[in-house]
PDB file of C-alpha atoms in Angstrom:
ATOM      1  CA  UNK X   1     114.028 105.096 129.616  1.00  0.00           C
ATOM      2  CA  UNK X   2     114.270 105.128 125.950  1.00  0.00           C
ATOM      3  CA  UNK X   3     111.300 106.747 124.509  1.00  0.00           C
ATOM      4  CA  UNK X   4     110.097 108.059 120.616  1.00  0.00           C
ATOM      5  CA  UNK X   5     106.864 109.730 120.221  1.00  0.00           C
ATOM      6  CA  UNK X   6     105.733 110.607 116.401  1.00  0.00           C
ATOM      7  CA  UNK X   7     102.913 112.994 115.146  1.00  0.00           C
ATOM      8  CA  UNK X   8     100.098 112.766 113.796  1.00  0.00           C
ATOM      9  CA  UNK X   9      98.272 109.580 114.155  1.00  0.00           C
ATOM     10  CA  UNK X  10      96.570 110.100 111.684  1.00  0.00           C
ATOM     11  CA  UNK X  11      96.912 112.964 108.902  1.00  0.00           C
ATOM     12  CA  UNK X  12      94.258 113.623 105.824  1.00  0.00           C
ATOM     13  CA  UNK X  13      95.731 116.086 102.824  1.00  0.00           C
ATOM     14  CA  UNK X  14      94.609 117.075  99.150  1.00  0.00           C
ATOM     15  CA  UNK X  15      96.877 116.619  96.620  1.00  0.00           C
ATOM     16  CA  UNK X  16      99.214 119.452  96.505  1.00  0.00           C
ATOM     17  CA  UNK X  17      99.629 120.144  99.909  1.00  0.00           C
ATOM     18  CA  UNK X  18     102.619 120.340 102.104  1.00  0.00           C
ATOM     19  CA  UNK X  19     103.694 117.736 104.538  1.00  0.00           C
ATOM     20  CA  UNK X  20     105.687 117.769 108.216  1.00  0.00           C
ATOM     21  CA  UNK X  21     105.523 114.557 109.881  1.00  0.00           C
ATOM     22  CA  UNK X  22     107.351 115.074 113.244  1.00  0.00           C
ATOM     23  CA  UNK X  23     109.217 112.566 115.170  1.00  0.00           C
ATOM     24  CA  UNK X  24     111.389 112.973 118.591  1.00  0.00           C
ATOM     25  CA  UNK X  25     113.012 110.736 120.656  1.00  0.00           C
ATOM     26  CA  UNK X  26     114.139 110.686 124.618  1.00  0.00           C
ATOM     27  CA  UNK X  27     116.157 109.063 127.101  1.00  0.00           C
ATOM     28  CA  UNK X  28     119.272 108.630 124.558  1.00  0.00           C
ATOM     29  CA  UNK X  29     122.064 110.578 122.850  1.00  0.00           C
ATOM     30  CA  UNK X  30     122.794 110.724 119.024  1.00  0.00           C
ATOM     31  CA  UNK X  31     120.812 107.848 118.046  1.00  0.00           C
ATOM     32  CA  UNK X  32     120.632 106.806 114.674  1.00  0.00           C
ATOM     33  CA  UNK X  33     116.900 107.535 112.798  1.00  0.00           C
ATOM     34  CA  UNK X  34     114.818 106.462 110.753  1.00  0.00           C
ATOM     35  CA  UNK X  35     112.119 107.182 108.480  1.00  0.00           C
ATOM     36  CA  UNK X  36     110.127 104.091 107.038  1.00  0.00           C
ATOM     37  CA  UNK X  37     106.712 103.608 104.912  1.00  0.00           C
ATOM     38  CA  UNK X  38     104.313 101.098 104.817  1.00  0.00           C
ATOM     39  CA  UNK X  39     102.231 100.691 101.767  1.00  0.00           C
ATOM     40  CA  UNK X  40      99.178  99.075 100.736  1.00  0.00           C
ATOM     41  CA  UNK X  41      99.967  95.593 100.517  1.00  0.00           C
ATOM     42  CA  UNK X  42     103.675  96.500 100.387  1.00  0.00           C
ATOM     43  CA  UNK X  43     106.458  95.961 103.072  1.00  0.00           C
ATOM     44  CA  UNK X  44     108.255  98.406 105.343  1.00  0.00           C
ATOM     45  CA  UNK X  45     110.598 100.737 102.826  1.00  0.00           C
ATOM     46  CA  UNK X  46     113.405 102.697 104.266  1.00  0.00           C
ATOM     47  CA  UNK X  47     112.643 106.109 103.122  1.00  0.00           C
ATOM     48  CA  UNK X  48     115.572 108.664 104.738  1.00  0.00           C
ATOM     49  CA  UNK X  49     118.155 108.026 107.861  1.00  0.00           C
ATOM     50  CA  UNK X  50     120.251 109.693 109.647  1.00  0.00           C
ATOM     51  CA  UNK X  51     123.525 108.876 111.403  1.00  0.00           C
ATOM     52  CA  UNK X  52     123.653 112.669 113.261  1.00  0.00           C
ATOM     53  CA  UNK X  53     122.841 116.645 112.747  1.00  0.00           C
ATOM     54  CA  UNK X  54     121.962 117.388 109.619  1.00  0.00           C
ATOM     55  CA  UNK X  55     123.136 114.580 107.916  1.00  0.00           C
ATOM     56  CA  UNK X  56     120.450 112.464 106.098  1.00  0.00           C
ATOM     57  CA  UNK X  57     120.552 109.828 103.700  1.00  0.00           C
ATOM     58  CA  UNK X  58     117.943 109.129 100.962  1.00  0.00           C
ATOM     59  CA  UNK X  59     117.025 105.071 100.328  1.00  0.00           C
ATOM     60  CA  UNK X  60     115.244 105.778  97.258  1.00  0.00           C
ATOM     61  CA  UNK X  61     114.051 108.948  95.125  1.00  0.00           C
ATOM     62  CA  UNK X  62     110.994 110.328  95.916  1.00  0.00           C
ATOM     63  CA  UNK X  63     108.631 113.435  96.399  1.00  0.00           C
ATOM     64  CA  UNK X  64     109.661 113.581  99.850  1.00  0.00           C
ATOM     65  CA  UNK X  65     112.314 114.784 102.208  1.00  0.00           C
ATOM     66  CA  UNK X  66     113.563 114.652 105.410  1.00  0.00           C
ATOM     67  CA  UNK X  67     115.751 116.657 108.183  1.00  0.00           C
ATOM     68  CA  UNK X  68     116.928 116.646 111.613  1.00  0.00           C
ATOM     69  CA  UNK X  69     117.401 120.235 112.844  1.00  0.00           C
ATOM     70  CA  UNK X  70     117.930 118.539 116.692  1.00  0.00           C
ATOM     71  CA  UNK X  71     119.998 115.758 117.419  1.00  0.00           C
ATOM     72  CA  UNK X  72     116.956 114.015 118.824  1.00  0.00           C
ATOM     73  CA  UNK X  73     114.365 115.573 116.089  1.00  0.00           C
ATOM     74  CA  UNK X  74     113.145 113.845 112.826  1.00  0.00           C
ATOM     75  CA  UNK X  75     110.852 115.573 110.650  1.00  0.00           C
ATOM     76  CA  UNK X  76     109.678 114.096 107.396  1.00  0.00           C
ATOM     77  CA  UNK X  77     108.624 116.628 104.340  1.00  0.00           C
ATOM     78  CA  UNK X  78     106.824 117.317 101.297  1.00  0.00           C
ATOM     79  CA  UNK X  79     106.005 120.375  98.941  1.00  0.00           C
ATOM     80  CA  UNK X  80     103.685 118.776  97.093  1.00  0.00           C
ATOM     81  CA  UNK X  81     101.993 115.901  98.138  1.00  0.00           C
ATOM     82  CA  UNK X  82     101.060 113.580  95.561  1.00  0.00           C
ATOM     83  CA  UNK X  83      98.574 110.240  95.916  1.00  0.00           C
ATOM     84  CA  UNK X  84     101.176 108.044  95.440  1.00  0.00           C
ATOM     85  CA  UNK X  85     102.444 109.128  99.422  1.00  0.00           C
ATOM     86  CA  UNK X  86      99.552 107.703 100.928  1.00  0.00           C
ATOM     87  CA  UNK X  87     100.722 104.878 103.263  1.00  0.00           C
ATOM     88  CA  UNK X  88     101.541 104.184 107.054  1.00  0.00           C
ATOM     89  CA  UNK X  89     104.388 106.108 108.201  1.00  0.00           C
ATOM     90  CA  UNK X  90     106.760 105.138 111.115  1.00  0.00           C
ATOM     91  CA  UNK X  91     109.887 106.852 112.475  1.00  0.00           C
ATOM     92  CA  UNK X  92     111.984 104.687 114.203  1.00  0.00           C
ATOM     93  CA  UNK X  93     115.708 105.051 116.569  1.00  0.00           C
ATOM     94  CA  UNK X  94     118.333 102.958 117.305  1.00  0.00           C
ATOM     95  CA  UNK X  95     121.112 103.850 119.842  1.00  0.00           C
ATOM     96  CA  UNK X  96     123.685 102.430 121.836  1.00  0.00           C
ATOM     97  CA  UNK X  97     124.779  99.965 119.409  1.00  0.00           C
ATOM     98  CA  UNK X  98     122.084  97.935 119.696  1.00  0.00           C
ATOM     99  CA  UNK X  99     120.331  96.420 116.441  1.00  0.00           C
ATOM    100  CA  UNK X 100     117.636  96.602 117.851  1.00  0.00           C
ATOM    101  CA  UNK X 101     114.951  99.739 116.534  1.00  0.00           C
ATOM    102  CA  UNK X 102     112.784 101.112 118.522  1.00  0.00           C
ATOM    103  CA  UNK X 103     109.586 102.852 116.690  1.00  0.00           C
ATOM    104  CA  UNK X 104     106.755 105.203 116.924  1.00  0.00           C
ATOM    105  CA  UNK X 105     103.329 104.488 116.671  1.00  0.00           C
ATOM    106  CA  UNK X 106     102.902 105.259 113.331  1.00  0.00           C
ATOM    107  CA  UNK X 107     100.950 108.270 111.072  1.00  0.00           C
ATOM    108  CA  UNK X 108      98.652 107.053 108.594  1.00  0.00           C
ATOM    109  CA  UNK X 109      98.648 109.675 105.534  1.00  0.00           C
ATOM    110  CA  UNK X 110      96.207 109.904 103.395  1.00  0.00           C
ATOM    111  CA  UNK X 111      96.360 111.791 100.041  1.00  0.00           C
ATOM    112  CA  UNK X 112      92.892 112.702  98.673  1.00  0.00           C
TER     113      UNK X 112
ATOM    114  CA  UNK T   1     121.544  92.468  97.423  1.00  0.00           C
ATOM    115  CA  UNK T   2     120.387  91.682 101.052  1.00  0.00           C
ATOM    116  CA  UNK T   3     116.849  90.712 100.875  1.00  0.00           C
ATOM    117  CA  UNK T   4     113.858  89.302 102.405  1.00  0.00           C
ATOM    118  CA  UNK T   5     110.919  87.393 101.438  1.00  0.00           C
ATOM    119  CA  UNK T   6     107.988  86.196 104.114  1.00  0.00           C
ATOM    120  CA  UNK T   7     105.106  84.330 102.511  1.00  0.00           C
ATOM    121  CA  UNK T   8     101.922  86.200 101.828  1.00  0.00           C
ATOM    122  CA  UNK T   9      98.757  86.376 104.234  1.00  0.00           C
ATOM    123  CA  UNK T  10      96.335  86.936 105.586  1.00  0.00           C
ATOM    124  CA  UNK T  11      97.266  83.881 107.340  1.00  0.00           C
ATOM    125  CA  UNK T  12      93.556  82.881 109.372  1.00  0.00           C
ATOM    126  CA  UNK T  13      93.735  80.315 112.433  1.00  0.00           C
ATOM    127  CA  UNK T  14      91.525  78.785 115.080  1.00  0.00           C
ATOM    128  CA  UNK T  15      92.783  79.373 118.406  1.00  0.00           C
ATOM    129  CA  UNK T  16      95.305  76.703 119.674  1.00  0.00           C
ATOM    130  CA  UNK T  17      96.229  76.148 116.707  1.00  0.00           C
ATOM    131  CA  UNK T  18     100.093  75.766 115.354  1.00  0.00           C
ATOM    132  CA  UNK T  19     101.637  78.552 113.412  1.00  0.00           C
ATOM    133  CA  UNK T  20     103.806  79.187 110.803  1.00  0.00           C
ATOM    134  CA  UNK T  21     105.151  81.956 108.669  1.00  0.00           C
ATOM    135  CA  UNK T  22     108.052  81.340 106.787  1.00  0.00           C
ATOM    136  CA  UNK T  23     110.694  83.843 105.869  1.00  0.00           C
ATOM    137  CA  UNK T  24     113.833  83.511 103.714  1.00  0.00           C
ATOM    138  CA  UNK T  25     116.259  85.840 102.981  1.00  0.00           C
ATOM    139  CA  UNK T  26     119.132  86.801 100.900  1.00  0.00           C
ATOM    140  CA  UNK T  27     121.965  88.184 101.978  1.00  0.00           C
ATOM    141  CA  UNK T  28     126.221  87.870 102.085  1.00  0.00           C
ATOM    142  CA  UNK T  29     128.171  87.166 104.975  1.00  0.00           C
ATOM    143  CA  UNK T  30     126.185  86.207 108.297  1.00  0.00           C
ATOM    144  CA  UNK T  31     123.454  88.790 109.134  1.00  0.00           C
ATOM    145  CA  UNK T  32     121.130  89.275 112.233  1.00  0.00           C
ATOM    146  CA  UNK T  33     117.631  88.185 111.463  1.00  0.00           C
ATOM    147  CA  UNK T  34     114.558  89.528 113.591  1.00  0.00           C
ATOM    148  CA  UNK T  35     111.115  88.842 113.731  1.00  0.00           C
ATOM    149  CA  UNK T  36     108.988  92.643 114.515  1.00  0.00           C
ATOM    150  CA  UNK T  37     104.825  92.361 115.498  1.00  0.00           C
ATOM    151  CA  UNK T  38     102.494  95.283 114.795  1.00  0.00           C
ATOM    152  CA  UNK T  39      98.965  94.685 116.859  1.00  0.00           C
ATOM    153  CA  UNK T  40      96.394  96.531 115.726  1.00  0.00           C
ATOM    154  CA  UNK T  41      97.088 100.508 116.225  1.00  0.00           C
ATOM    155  CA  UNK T  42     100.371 100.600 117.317  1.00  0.00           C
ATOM    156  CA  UNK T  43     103.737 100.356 115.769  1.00  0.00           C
ATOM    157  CA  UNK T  44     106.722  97.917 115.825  1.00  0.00           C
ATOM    158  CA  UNK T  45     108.070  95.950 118.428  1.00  0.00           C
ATOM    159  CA  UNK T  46     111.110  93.231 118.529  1.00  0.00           C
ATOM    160  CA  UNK T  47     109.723  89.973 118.868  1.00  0.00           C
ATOM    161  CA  UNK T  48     112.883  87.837 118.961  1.00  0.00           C
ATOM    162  CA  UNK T  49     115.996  87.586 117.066  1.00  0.00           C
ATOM    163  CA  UNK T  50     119.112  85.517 116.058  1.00  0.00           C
ATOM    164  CA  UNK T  51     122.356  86.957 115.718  1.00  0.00           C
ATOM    165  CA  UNK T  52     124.119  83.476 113.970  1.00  0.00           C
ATOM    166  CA  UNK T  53     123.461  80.176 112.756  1.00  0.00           C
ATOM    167  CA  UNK T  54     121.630  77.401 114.987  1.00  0.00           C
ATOM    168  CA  UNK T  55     120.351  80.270 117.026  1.00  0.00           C
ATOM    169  CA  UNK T  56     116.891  80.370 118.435  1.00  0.00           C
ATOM    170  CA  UNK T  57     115.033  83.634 119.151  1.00  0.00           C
ATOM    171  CA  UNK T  58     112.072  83.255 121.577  1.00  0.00           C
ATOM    172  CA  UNK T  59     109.366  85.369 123.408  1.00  0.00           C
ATOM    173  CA  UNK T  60     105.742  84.831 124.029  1.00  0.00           C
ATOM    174  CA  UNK T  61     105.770  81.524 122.914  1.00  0.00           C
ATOM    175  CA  UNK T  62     106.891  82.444 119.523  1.00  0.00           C
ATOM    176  CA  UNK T  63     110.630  80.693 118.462  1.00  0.00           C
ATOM    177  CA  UNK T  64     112.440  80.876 115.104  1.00  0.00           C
ATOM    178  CA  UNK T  65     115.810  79.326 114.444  1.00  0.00           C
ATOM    179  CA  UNK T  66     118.470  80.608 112.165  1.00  0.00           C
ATOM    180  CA  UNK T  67     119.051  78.150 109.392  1.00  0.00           C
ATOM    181  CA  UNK T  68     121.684  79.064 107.495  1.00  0.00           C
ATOM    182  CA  UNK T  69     121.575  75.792 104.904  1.00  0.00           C
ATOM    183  CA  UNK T  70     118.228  76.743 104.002  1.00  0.00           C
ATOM    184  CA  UNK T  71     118.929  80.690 104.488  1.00  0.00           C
ATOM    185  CA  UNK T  72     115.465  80.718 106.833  1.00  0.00           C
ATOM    186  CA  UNK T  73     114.190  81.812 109.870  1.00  0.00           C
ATOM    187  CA  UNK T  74     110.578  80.873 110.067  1.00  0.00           C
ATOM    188  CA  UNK T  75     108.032  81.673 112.702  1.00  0.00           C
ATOM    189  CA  UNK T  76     106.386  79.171 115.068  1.00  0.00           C
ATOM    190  CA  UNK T  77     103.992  79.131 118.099  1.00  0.00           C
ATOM    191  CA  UNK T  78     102.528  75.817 119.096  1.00  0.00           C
ATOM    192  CA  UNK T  79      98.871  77.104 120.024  1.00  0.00           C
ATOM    193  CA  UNK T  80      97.909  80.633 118.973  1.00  0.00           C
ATOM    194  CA  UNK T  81      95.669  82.950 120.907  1.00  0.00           C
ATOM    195  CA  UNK T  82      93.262  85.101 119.591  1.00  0.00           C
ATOM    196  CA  UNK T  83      95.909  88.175 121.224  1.00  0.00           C
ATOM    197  CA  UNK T  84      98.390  87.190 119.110  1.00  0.00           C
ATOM    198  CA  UNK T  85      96.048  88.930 115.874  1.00  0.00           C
ATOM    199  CA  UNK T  86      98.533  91.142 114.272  1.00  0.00           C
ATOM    200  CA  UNK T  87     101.015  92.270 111.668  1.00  0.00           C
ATOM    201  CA  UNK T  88     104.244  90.268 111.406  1.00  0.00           C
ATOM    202  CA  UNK T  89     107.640  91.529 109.921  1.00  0.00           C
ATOM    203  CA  UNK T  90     111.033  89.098 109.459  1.00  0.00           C
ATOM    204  CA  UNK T  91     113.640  91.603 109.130  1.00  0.00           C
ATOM    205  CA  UNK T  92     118.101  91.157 108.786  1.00  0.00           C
ATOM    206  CA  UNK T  93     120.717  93.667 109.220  1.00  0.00           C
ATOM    207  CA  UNK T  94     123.990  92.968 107.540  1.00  0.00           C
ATOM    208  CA  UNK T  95     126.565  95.236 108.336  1.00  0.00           C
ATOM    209  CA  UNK T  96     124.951  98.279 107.848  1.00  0.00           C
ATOM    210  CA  UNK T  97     122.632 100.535 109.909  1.00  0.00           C
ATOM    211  CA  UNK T  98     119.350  99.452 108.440  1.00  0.00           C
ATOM    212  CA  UNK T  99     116.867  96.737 108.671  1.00  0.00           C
ATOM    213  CA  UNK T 100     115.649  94.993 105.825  1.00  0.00           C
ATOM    214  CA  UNK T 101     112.483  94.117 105.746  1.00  0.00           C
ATOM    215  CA  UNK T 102     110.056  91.581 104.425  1.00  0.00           C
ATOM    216  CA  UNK T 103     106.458  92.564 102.994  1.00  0.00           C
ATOM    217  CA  UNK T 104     104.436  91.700 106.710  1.00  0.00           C
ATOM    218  CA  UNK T 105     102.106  88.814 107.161  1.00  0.00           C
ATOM    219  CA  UNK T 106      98.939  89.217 108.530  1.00  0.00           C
ATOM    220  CA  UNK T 107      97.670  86.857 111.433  1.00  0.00           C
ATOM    221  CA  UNK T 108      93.780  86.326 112.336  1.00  0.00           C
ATOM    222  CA  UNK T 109      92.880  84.126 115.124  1.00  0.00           C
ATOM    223  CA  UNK T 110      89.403  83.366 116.109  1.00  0.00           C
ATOM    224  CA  UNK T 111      88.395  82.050 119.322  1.00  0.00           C
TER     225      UNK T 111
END
């Protein structure tokens, strides 16, 4: 069966700090990924995905970035964080040509 | 651009009580619309979904029909249950590889 598991669950950093959010999947081959955010009182934004190896696309600019060193292996980054990347993260695949995603449980960041 | 708006919440209901969240969207062509639940401390799931116009999506008592007139696909359960306390997301795809999503309404049912 199709599975994705994401670490942390939670996560608590100072400003500043680096970030690695990790995110694999099982059970299917070259799936499409995803990395969204969830916001305070904001809706789900695409951040980064990724049709295969190494290839990643960025939604919008930002202090973050992502990369997929495995074809099943998502990992979301930062340098710096700032407070502005606090928020509910969740990576998320889709494969087979189906629509339909499948995601994590979520990692709730918080910036301090 | 493709779009989506859901009305705002929290959205606070007795149990048995009907439900409704309401979702528009904008988009060209014909996309896919979904309908994605968080419950408390876990992430996504599909709820249902509608791939063209006059369909109806339905699980768990929970139906939506894609209205293409009125560019809708709003949420409805006849009689909630206090289980059904969560996080709800409309989303489309349109041709592409990503879901749009709307902002999330919150549900709270008390018994």
């Amino acid at each position: 069966s199709q599975t994705i598991h994401q670490w942390p669950a939670t996560l608590v950093q100072p400003v500043g700090s680096p970030l690695s959010l990790e995110c694999t999947v099982e059970g299917t081959s070259n799936p499409n990924l995803y990395w969204y955010r969830q916001a305070a009182g904001r809706g789900l934004q695409l951040l980064f995905y990724s049709v295969g190896i190494g290839q990643i696309s960025s939604e919008v600019p930002q202090n973050l970035s992502a990369s997929r060193p495995q074809d099943r292996q998502f990992i979301l980054s930062s340098k710096k964080l700032l407070l502005s990347d606090s928020g509910f993260y969740l990576c998320a695949f889709r494969g087979d040509n189906n629509e339909k995603l499948f995601f994590g449980s979520g990692t709730q960041l918080s910036v301090l | 651009g493709n779009s989506v708006t859901q009305m705002e919440g929290p959205v606070t209901l007795s149990e048995e009580a009907f439900l409704t969240i309401n979702c528009t969207y904008t988009a060209t062509g014909y996309p896919s619309l979904f309908w994605y639940v968080q419950y408390p401390g876990e992430g996504l799931q599909l709820l249902l979904k509608a791939t063209k116009a006059d369909d109806k999506g339905s699980n768990k008592g929970f139906e939506a029909t894609y209205r293409k007139e009125t560019t809708s696909f709003h949420l409805e359960k006849g009689s909630v249950q206090v289980s059904d306390s969560a996080v709800y997301f409309c989303a489309l795809i349109r041709n592409t590889d990503k879901l749009i999503f709307g902002t999330g309404t919150r549900l709270q049912v008390f018994p």
